[in-house]
mmCIF file with all atom_site columns, C-alpha atoms in Angstrom:
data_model
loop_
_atom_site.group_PDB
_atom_site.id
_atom_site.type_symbol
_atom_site.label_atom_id
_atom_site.label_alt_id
_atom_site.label_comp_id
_atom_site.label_asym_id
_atom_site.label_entity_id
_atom_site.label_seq_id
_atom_site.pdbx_PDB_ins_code
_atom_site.Cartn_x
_atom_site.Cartn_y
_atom_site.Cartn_z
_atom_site.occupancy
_atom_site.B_iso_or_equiv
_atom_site.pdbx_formal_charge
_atom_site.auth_seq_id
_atom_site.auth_comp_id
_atom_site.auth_asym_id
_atom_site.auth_atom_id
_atom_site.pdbx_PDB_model_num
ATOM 1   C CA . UNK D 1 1   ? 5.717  149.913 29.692 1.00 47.00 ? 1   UNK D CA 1
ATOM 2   C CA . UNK D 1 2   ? 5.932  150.792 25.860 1.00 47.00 ? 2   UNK D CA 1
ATOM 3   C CA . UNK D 1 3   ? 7.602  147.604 24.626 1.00 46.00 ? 3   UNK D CA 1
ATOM 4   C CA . UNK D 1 4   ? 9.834  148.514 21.851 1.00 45.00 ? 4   UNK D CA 1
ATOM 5   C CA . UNK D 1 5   ? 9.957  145.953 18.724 1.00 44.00 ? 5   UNK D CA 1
ATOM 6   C CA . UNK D 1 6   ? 13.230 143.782 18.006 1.00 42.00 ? 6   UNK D CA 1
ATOM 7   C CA . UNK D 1 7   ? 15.534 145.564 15.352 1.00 40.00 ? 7   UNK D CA 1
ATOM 8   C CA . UNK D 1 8   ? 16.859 143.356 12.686 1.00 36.00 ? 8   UNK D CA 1
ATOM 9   C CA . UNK D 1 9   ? 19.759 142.233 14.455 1.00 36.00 ? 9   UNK D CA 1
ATOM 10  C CA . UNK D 1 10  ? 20.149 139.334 16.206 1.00 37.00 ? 10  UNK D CA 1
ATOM 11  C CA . UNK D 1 11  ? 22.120 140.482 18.632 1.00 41.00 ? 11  UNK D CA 1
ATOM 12  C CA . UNK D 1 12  ? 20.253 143.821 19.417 1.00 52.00 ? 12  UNK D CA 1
ATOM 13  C CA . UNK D 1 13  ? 18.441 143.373 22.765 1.00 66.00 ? 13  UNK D CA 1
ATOM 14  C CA . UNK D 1 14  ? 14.853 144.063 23.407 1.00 86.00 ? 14  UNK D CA 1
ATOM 15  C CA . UNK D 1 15  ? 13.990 147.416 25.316 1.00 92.00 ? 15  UNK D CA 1
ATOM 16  C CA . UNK D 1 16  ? 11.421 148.520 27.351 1.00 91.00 ? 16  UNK D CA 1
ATOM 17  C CA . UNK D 1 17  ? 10.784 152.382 28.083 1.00 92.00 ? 17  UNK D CA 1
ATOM 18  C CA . UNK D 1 18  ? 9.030  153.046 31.034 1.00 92.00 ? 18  UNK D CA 1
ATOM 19  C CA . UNK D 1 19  ? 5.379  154.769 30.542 1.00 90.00 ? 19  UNK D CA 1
ATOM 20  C CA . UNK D 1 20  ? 6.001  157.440 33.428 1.00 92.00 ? 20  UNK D CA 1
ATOM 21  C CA . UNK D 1 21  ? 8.978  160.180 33.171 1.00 94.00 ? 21  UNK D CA 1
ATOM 22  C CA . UNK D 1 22  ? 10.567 160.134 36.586 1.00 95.00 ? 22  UNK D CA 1
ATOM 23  C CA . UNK D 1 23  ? 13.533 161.659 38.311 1.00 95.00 ? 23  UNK D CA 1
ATOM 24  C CA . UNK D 1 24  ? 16.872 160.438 38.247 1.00 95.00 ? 24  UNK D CA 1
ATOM 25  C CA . UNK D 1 25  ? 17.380 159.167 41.604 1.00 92.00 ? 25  UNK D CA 1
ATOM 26  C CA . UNK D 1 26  ? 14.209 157.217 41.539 1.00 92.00 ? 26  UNK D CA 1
ATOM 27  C CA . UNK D 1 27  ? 15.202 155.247 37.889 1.00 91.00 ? 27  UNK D CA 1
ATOM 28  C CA . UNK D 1 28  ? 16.672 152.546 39.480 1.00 87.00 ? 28  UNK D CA 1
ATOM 29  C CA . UNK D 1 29  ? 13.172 152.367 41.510 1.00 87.00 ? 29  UNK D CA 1
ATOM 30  C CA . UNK D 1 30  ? 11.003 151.642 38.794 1.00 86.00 ? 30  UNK D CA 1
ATOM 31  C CA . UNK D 1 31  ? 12.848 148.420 37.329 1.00 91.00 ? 31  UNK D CA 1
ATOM 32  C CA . UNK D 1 32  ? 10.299 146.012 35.977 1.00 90.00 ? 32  UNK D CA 1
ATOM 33  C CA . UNK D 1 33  ? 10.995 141.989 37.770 1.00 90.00 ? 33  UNK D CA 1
ATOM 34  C CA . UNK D 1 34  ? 14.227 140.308 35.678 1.00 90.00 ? 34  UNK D CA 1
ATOM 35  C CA . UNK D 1 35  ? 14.972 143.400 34.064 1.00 93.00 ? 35  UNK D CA 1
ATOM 36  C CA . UNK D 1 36  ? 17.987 146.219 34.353 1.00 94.00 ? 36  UNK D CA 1
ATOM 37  C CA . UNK D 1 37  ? 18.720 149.702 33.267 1.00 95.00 ? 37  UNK D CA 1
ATOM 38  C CA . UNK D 1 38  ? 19.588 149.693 29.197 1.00 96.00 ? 38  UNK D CA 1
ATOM 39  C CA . UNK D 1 39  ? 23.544 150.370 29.157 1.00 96.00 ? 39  UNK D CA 1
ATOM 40  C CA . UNK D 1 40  ? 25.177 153.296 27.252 1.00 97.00 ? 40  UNK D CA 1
ATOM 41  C CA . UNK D 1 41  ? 26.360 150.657 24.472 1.00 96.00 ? 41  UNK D CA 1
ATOM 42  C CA . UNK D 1 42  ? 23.036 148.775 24.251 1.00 95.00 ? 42  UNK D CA 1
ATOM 43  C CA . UNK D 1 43  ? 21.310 152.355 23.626 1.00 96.00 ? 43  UNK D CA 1
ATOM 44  C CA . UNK D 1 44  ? 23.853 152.757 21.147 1.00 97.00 ? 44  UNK D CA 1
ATOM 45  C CA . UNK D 1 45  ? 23.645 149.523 19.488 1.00 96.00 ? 45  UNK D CA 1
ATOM 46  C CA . UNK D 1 46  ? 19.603 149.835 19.286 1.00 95.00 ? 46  UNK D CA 1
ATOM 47  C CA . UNK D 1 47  ? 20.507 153.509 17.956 1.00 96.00 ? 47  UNK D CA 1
ATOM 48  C CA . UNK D 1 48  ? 22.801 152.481 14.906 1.00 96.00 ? 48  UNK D CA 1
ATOM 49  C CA . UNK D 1 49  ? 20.898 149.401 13.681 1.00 94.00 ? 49  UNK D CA 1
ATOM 50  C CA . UNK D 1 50  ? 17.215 150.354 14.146 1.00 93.00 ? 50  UNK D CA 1
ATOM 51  C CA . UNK D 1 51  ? 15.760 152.975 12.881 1.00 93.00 ? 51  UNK D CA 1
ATOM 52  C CA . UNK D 1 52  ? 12.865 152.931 14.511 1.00 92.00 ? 52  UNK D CA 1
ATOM 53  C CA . UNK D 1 53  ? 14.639 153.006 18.347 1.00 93.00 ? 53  UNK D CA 1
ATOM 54  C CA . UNK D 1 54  ? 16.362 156.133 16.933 1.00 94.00 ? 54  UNK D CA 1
ATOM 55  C CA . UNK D 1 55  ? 12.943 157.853 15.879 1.00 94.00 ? 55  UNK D CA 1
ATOM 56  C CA . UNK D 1 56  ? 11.692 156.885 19.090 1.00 93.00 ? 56  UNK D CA 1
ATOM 57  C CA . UNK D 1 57  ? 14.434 158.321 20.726 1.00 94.00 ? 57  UNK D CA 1
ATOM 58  C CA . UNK D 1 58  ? 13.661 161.401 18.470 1.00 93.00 ? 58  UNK D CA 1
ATOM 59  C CA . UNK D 1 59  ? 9.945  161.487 19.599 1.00 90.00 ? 59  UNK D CA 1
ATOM 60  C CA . UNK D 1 60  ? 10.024 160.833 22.895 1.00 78.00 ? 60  UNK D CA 1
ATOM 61  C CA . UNK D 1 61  ? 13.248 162.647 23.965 1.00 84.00 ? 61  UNK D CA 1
ATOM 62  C CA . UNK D 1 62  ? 15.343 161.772 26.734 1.00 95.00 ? 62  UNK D CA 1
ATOM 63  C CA . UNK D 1 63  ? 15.897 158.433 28.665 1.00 96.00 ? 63  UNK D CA 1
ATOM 64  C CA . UNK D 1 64  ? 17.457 157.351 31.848 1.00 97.00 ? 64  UNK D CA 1
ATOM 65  C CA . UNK D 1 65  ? 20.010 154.748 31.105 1.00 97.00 ? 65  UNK D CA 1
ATOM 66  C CA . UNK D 1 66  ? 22.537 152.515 33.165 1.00 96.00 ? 66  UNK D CA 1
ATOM 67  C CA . UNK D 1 67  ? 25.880 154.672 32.691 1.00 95.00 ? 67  UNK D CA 1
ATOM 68  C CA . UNK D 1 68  ? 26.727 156.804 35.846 1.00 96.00 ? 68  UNK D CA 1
ATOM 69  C CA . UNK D 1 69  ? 28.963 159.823 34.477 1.00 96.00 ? 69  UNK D CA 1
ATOM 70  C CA . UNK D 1 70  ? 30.391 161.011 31.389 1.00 97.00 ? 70  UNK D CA 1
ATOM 71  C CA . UNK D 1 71  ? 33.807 162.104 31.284 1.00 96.00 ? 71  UNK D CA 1
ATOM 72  C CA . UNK D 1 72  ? 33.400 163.054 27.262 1.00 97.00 ? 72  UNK D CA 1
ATOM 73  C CA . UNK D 1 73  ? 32.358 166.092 25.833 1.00 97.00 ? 73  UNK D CA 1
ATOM 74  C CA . UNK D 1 74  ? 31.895 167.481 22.109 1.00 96.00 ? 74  UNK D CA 1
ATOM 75  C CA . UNK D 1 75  ? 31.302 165.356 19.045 1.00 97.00 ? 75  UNK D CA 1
ATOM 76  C CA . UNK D 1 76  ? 31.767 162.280 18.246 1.00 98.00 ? 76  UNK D CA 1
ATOM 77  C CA . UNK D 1 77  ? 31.982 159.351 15.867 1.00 98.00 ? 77  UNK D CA 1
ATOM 78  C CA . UNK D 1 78  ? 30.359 156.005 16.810 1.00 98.00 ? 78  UNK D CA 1
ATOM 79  C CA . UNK D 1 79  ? 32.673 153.152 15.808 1.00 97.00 ? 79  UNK D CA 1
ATOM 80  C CA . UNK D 1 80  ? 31.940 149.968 14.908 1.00 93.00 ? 80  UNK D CA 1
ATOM 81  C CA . UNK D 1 81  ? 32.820 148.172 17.988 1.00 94.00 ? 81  UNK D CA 1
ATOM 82  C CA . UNK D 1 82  ? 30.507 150.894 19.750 1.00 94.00 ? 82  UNK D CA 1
ATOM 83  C CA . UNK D 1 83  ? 33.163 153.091 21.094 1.00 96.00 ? 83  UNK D CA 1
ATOM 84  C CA . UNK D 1 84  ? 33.298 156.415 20.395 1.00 98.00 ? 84  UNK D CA 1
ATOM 85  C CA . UNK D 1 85  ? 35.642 158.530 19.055 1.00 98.00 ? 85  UNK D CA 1
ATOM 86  C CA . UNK D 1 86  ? 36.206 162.588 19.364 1.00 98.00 ? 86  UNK D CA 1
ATOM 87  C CA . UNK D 1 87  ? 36.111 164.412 16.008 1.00 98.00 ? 87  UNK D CA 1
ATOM 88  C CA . UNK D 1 88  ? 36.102 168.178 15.033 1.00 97.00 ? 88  UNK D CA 1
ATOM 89  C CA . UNK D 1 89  ? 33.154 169.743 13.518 1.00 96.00 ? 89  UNK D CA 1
ATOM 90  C CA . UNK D 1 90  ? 33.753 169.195 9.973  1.00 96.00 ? 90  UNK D CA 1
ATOM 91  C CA . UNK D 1 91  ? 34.223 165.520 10.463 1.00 97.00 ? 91  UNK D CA 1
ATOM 92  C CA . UNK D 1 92  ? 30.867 165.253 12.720 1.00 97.00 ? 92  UNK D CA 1
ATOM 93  C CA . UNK D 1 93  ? 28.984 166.836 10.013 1.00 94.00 ? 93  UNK D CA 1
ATOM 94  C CA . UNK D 1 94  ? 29.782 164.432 7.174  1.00 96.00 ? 94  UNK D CA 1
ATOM 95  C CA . UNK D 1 95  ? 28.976 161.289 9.459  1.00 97.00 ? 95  UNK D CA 1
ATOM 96  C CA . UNK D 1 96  ? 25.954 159.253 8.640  1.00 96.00 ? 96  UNK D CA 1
ATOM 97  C CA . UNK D 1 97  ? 23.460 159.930 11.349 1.00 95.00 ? 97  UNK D CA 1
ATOM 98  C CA . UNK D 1 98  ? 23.924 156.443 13.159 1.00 96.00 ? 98  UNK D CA 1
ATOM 99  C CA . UNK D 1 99  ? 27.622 157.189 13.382 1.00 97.00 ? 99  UNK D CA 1
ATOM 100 C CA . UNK D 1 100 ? 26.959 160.688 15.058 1.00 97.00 ? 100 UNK D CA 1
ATOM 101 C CA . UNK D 1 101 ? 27.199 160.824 18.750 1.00 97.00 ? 101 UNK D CA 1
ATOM 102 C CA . UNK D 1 102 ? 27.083 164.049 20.610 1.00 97.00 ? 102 UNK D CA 1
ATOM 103 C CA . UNK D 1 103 ? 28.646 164.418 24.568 1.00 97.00 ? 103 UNK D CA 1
ATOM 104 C CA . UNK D 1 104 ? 27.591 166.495 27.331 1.00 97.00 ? 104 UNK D CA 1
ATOM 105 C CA . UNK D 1 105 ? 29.950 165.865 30.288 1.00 97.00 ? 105 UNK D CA 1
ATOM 106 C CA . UNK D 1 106 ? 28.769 165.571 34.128 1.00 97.00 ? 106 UNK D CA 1
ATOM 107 C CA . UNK D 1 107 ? 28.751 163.268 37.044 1.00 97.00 ? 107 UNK D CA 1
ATOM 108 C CA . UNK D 1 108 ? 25.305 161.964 37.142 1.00 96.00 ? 108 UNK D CA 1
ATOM 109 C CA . UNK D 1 109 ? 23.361 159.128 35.636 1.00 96.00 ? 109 UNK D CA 1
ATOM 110 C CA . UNK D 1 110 ? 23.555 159.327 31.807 1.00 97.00 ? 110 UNK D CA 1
ATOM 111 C CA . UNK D 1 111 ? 20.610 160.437 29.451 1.00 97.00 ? 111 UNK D CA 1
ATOM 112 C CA . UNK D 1 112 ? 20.225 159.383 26.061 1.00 98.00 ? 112 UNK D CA 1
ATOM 113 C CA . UNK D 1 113 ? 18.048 161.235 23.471 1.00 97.00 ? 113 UNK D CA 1
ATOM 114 C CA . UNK D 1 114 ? 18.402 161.835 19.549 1.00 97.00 ? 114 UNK D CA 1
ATOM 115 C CA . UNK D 1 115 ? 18.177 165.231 18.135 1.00 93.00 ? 115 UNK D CA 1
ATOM 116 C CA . UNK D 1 116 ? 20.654 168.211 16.751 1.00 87.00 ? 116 UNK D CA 1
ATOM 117 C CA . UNK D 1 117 ? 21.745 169.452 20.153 1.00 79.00 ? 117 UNK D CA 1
ATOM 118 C CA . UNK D 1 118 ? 21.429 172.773 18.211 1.00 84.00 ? 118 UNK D CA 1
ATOM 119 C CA . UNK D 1 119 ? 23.810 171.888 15.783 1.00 86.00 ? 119 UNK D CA 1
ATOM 120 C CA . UNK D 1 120 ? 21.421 170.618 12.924 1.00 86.00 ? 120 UNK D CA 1
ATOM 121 C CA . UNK D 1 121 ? 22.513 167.257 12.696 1.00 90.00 ? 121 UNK D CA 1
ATOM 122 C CA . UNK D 1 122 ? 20.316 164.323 14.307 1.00 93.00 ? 122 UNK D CA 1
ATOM 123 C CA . UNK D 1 123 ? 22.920 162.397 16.454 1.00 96.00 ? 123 UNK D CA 1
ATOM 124 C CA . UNK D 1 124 ? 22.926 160.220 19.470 1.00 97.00 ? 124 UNK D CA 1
ATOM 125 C CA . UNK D 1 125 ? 23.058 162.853 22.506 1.00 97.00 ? 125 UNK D CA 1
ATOM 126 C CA . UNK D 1 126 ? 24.467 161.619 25.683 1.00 97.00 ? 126 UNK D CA 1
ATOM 127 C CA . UNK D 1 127 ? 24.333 164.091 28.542 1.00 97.00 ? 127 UNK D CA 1
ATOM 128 C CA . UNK D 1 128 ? 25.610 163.323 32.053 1.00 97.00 ? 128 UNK D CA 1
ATOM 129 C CA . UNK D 1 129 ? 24.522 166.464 33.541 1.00 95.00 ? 129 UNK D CA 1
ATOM 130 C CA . UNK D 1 130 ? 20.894 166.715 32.709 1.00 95.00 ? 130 UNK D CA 1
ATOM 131 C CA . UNK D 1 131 ? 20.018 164.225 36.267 1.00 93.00 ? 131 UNK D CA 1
ATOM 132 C CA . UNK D 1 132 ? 21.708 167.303 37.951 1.00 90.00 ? 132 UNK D CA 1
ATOM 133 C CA . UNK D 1 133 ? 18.528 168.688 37.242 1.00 89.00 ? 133 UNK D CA 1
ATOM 134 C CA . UNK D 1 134 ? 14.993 168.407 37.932 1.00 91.00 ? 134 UNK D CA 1
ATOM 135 C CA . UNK D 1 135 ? 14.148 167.117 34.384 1.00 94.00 ? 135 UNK D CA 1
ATOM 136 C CA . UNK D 1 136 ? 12.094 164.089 34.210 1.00 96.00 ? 136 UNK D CA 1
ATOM 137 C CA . UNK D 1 137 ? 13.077 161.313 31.402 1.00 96.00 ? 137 UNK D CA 1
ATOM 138 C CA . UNK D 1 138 ? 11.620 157.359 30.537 1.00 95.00 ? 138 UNK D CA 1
ATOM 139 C CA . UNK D 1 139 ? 14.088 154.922 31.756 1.00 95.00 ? 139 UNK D CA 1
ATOM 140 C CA . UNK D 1 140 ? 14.989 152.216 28.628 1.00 95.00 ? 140 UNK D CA 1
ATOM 141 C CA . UNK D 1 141 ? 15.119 148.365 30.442 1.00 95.00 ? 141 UNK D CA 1
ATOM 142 C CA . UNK D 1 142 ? 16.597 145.629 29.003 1.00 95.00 ? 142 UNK D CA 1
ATOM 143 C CA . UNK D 1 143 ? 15.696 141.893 30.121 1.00 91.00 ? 143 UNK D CA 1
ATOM 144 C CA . UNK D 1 144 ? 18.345 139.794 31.855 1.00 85.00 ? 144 UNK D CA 1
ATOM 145 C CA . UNK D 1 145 ? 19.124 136.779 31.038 1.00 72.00 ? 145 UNK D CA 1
ATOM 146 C CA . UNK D 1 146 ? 18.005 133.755 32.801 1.00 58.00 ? 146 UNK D CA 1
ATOM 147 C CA . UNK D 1 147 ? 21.928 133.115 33.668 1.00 54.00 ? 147 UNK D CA 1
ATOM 148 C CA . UNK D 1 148 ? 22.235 136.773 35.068 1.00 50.00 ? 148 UNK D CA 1
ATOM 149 C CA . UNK D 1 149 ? 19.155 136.699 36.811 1.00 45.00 ? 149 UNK D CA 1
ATOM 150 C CA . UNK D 1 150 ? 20.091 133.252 38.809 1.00 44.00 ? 150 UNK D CA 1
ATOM 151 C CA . UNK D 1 151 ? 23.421 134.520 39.286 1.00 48.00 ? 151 UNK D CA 1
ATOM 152 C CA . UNK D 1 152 ? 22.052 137.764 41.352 1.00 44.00 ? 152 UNK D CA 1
ATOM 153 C CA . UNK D 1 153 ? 19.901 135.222 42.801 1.00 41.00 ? 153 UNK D CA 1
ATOM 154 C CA . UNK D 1 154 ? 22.063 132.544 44.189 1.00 41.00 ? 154 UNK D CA 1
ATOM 155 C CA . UNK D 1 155 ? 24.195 135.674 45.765 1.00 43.00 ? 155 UNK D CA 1
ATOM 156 C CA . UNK D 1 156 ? 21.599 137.442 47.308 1.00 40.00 ? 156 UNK D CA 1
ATOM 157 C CA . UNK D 1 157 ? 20.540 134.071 48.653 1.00 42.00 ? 157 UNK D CA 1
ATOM 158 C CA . UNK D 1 158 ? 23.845 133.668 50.551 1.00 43.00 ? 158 UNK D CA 1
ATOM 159 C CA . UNK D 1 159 ? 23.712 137.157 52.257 1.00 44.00 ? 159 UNK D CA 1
#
């Protein structure tokens, strides 16, 4: 696992990306003991406050994250509170690259990647098609929390 450093934050949580690309299907497969698939937001949270998660993102390409279809498409502005808003062209283009955030709509488990998705601006790509594929990504893990992890515990204990 490439273990990716803390950002500045406080609250930006600590993600692994796995060392092997795999497919889709098998992501949830390869999840390390006490850790989950990164989220959509946490990606974007790690993507807007540290710079070197985005550059990773850059170098590496695509990962496999938690969020299962995206009903978005176009571009899009990253607000503040993480959700994201549609904008035209013109408005995408004068963004600051951590509030740039460009959709590809589909069904499938989402990827995440940073680069210009041809339109020469470096943005936060999501893309829910791309599992529809055979392409082969990293999956980003976060840890759980001690809490989460004993309350999947004391469940599966009752089954």
């Amino acid at each position: 696992m490439i273990g990716l450093k803390q950002g500045k934050q406080e609250l930006s949580p600590e993600i692994i990306v796995s060392d092997d690309r795999i497919a889709a299907a098998d992501a949830n497969t390869h999840i390390p003991n006490k850790y989950r698939l990164a989220t959509i937001h946490e990606i974007t949270f790690k993507y807007m406050y540290d710079d070197a998660f985005a550059a990773y993102l850059n170098e590496s390409r695509w990962v496999w994250t938690a969020g299962i279809g995206l009903k978005s498409k176009g571009f899009h502005q990253i607000d503040d509170d993480l959700s994201f808003s549609e904008v035209d062209f013109d408005a995408y283009r004068c963004l600051q690259r951590e509030h740039r955030s460009f959709h590809k709509k589909g069904p499938f488990i989402v990827a995440a990647a940073v680069h210009d998705a041809g339109y020469g601006y470096q943005a936060l790509v999501l893309d829910g098609f791309l599992a529809g594929t055979s392409y082969k990504a990293r999956a980003a893990f976060v840890k759980e929390s001690e809490d989460t992890v004993s309350k999947h515990l004391a469940t599966a204990l009752r089954r």
